[in-house]
mmCIF file of C-alpha atoms in Angstrom:
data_model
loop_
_atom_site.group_PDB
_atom_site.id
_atom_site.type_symbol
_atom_site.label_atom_id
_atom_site.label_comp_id
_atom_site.label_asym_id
_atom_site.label_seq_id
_atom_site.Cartn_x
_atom_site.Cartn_y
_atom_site.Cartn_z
ATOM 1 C CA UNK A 1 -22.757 -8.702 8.797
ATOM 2 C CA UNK A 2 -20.277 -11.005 10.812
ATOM 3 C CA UNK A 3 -17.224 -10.917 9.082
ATOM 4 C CA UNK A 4 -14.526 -14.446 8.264
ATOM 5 C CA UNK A 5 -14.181 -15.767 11.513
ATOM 6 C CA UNK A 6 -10.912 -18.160 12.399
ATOM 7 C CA UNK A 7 -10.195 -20.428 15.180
ATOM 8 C CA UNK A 8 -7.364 -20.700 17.529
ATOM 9 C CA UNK A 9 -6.475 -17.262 17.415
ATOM 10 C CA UNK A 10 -3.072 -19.016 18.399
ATOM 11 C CA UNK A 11 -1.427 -21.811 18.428
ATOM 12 C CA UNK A 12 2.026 -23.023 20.071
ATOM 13 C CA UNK A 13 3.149 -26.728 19.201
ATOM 14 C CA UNK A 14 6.062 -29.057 19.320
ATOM 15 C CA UNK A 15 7.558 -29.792 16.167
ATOM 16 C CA UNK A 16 6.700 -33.022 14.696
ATOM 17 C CA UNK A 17 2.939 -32.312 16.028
ATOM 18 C CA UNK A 18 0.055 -32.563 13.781
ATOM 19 C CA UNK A 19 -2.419 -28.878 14.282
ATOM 20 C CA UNK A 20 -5.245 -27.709 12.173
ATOM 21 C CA UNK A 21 -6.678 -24.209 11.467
ATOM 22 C CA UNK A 22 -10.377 -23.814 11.032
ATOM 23 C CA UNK A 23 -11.939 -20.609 9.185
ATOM 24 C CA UNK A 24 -15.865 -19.590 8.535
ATOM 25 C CA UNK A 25 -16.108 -17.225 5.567
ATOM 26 C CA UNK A 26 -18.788 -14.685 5.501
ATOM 27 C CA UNK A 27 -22.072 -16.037 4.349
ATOM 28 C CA UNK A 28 -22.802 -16.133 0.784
ATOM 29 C CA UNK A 29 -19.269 -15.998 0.049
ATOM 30 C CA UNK A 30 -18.584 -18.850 -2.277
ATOM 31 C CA UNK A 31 -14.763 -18.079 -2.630
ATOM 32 C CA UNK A 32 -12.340 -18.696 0.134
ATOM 33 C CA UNK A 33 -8.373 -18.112 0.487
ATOM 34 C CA UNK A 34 -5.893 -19.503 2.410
ATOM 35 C CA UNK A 35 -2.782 -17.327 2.932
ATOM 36 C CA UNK A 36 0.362 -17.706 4.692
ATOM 37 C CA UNK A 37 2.125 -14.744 6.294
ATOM 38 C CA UNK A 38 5.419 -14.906 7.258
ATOM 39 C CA UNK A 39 7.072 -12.274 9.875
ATOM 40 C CA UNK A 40 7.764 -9.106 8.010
ATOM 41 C CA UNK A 41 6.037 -10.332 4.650
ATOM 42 C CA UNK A 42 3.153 -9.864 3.175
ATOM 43 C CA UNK A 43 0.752 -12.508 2.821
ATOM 44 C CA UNK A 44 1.157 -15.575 -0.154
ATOM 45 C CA UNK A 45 -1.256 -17.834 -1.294
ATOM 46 C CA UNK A 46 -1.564 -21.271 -0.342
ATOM 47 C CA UNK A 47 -4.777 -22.428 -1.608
ATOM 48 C CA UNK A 48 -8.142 -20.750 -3.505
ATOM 49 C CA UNK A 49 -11.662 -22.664 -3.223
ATOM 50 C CA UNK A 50 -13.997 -22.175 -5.329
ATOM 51 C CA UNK A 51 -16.846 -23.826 -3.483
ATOM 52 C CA UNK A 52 -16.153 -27.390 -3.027
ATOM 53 C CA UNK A 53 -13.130 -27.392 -5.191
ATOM 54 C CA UNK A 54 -9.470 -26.331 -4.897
ATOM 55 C CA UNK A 55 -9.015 -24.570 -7.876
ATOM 56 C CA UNK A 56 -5.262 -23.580 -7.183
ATOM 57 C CA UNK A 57 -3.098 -25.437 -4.646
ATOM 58 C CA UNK A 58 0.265 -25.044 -6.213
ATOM 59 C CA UNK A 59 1.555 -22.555 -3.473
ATOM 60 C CA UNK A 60 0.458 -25.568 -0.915
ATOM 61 C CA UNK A 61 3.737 -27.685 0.236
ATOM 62 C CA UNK A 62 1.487 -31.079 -0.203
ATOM 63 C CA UNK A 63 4.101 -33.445 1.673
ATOM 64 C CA UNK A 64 2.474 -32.220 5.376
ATOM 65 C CA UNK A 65 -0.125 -29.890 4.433
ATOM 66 C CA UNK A 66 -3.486 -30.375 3.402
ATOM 67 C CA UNK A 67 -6.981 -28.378 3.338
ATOM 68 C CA UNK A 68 -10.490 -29.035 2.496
ATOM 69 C CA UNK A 69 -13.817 -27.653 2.451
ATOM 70 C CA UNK A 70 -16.790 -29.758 2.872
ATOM 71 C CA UNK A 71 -19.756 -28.700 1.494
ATOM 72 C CA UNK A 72 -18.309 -25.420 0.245
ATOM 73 C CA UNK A 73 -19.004 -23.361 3.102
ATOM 74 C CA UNK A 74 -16.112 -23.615 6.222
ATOM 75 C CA UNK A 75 -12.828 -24.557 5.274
ATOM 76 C CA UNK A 76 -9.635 -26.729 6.862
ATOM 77 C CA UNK A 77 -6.252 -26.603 7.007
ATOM 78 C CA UNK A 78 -4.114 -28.539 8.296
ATOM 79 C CA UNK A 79 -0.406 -29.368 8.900
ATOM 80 C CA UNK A 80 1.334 -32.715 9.552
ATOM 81 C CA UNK A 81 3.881 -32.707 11.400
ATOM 82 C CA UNK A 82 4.911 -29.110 11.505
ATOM 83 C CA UNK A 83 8.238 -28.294 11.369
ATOM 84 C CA UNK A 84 9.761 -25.274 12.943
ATOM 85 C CA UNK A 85 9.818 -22.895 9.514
ATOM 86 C CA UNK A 86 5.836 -23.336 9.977
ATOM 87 C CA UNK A 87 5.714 -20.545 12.179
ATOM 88 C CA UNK A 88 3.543 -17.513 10.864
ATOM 89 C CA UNK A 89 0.280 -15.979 10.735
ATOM 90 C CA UNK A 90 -2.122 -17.729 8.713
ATOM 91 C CA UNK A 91 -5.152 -15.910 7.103
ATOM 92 C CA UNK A 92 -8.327 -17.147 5.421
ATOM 93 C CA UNK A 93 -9.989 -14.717 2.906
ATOM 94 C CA UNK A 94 -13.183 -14.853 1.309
ATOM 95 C CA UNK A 95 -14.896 -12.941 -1.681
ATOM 96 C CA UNK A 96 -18.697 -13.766 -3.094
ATOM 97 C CA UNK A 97 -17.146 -15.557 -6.230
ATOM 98 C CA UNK A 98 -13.130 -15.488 -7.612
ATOM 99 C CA UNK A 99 -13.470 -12.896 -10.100
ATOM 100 C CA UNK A 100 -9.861 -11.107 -10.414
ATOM 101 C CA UNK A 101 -11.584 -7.677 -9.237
ATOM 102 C CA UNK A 102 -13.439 -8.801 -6.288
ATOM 103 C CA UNK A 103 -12.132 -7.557 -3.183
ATOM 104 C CA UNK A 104 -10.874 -10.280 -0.915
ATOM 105 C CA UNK A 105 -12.398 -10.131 3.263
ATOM 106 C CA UNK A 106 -9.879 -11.553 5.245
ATOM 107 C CA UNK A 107 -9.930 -12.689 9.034
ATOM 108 C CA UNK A 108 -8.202 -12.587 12.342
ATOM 109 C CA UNK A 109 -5.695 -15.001 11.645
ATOM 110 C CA UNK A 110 -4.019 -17.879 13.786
ATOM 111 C CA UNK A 111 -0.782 -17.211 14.658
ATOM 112 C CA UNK A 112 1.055 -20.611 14.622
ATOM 113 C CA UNK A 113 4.170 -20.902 16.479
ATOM 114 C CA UNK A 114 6.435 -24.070 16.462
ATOM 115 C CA UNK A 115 8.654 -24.610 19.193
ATOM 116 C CA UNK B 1 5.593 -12.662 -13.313
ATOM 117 C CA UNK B 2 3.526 -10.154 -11.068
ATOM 118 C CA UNK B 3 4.958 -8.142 -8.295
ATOM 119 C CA UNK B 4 4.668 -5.604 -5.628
ATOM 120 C CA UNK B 5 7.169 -3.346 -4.408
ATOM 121 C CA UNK B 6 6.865 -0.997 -1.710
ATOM 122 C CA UNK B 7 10.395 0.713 -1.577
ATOM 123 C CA UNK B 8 10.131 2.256 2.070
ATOM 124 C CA UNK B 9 10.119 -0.330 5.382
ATOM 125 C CA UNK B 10 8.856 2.372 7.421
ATOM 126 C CA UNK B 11 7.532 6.053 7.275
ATOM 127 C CA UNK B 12 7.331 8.540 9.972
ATOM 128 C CA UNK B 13 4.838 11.137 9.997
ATOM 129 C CA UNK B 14 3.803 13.879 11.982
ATOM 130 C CA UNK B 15 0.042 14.101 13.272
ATOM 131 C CA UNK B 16 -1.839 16.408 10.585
ATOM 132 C CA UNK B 17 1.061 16.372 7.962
ATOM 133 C CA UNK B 18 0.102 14.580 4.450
ATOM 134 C CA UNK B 19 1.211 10.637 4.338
ATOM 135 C CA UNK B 20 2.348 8.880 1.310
ATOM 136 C CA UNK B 21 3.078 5.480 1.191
ATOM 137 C CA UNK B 22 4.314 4.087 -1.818
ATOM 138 C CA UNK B 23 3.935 1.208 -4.352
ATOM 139 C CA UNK B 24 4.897 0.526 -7.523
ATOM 140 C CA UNK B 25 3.903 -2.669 -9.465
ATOM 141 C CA UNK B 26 5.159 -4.808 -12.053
ATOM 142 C CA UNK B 27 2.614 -7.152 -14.400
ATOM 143 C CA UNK B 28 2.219 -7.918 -17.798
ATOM 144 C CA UNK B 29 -1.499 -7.338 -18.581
ATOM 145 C CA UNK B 30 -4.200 -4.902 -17.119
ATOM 146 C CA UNK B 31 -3.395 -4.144 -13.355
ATOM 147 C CA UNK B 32 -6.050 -4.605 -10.500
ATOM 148 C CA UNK B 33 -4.393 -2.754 -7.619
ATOM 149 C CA UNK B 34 -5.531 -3.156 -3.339
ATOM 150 C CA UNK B 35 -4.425 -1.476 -0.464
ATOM 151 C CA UNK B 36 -5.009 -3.165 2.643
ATOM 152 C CA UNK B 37 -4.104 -2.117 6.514
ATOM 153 C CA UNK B 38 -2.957 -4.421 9.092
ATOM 154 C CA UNK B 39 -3.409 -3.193 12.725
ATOM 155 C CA UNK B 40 -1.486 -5.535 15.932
ATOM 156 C CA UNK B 41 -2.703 -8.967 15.998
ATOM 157 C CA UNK B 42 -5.238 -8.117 13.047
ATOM 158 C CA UNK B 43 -6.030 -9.463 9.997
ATOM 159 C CA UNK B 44 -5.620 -7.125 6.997
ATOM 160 C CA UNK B 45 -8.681 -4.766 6.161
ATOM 161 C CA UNK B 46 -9.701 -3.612 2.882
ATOM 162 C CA UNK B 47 -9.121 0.423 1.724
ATOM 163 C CA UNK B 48 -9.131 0.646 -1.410
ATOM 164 C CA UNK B 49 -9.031 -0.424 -5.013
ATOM 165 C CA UNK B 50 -8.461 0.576 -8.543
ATOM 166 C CA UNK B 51 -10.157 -1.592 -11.374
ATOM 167 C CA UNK B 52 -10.528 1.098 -13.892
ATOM 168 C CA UNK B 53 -11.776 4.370 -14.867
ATOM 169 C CA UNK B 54 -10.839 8.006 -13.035
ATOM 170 C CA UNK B 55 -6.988 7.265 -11.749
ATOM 171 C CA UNK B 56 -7.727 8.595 -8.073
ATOM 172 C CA UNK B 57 -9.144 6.221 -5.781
ATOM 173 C CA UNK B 58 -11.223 7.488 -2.414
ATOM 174 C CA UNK B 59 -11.471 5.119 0.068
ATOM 175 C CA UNK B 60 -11.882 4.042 4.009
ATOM 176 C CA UNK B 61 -10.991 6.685 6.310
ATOM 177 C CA UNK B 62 -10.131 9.487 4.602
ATOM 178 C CA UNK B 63 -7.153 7.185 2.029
ATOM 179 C CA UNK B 64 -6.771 7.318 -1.553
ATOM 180 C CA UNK B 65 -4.757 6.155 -3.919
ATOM 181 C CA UNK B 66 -3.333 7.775 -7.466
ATOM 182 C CA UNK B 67 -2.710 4.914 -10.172
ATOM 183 C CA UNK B 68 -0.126 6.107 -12.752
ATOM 184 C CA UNK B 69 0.171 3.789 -15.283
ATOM 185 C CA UNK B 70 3.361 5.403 -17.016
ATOM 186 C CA UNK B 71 5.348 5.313 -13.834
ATOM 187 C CA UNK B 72 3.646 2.068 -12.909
ATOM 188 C CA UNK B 73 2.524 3.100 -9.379
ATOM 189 C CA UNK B 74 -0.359 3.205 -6.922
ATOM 190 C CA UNK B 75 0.641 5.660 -4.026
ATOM 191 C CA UNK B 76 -1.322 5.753 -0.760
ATOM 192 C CA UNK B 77 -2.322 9.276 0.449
ATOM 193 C CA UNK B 78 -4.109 11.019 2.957
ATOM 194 C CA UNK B 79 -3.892 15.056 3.576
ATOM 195 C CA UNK B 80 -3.399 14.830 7.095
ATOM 196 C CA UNK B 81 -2.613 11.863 9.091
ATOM 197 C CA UNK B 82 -3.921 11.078 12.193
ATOM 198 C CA UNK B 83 -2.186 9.089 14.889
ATOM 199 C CA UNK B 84 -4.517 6.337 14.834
ATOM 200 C CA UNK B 85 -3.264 5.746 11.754
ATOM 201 C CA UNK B 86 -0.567 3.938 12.515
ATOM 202 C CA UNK B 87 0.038 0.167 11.312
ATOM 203 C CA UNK B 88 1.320 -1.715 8.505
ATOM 204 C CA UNK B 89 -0.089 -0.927 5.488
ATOM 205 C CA UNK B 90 -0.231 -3.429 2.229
ATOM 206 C CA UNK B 91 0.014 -2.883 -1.440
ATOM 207 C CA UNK B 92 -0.900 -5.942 -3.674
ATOM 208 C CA UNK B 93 -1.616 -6.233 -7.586
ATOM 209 C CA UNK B 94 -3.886 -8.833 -9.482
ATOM 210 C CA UNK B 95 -3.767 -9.392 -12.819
ATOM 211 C CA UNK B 96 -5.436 -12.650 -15.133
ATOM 212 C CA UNK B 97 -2.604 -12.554 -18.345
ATOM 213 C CA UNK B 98 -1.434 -15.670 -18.700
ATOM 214 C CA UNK B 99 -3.850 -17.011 -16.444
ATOM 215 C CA UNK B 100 -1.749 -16.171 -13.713
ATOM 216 C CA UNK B 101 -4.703 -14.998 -10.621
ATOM 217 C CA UNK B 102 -3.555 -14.107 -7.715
ATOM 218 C CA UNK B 103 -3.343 -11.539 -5.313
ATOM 219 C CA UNK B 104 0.018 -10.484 -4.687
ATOM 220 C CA UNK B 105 0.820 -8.431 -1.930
ATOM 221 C CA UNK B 106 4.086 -6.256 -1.283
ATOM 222 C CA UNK B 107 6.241 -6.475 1.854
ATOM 223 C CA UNK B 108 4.414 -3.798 3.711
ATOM 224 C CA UNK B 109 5.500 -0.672 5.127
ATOM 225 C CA UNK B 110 4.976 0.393 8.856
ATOM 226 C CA UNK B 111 3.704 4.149 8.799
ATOM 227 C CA UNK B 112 4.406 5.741 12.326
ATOM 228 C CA UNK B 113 2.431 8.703 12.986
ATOM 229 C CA UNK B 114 3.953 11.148 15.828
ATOM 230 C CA UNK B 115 1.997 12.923 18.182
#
């Protein structure tokens, strides 16, 4: 079973510059997580999907970032314009549905890095 | 509020001693506790979980984990390390009181095991 796949693996950018993140959960999986990880930190939530809809976006800073998830299978994010405190790792995660046991399946990562 | 605390940045071991790493957690209803491992430009991997029942976890390579409700702790463990072993390892608590779902993970802790 392929597991969540994410593309870039990195990233380097200007500040100012618009750059998107692109993850694939693993199939079936109907839940999907975007985290941010910071250097030395463990990861924080930025946004949960459940399918279609963002069920909790209150960790997401809304003034340059934004995410969505057409058709409720791969999933967006995005950041306009990034500013230098962007930089970290940013995960997607994915469980079969959002249930507070299920064990979350997390990806590669892109590491972002503003310059 | 939930949170994770894992009291030691890094722990050295020596190849075929016992390993703990440790965690202690802090939530107001029914604890859901994960250990993940993070290897060099990884994302994290699952190990194990507690949802309920028998207090020691087994999980992925040899791990497990003792959850001590009194003390408020879920310590990683494994009788003898190996040194492939080494990488950052995660702690993170769930919990739904108050409606409050998320995963939230600890700072990590870097276990180093020596030759």
């Amino acid at each position: 079973e392929a597991g969540v796949v994410q593309s870039p693996r990195y990233k380097i950018i200007e500040k100012k510059q618009p750059v998107a993140f692109w993850c694939n959960p693993i199939s079936g999986h109907n839940t999907l997580y975007w985290y941010r990880q910071n250097l030395g930190q463990g990861p924080e939530l930025l946004i949960r999907y459940e399918n279609e809809e963002a069920v909790d976006d209150s960790q997401l800073p809304k003034d340059r970032f934004s995410a969505e998830r057409l058709k409720g299978v791969d999933s967006t994010l995005k950041i306009q314009p990034a500013e230098l405190g962007d930089s970290a790792v940013y995960l997607c995660a994915s469980t079969v549905g959002g249930g507070v046991t299920d064990t979350q399946y997390f990806g590669p990562g892109t590491r972002l890095t503003v310059l | 509020a939930q949170s994770v605390a894992q009291p030691e940045d890094q722990v050295n071991v020596a190849e075929g001693n016992p390993l703990t790493v440790k965690c202690t957690y802090s939530v107001s209803g029914n604890p859901y506790l994960f250990w993940y491992v993070q290897y060099p430009n990884r994302g994290l991997q699952f190990l194990l979980k507690y949802i309920t029942g028998d207090n020691l976890v087994k999980g992925s390579y040899g791990f497990e984990a003792e959850f001590n409700k009194s003390q408020t702790s879920f310590h990683l463990k494994k009788p003898s390390a190996l040194v492939s072993d080494s990488a950052l390892y995660f702690c993170a608590v769930r919990s739904i009181s108050g409606g409050y779902n998320k995963l939230i993970f600890g700072a990590g802790t870097r276990l180093a095991v020596h030759p």
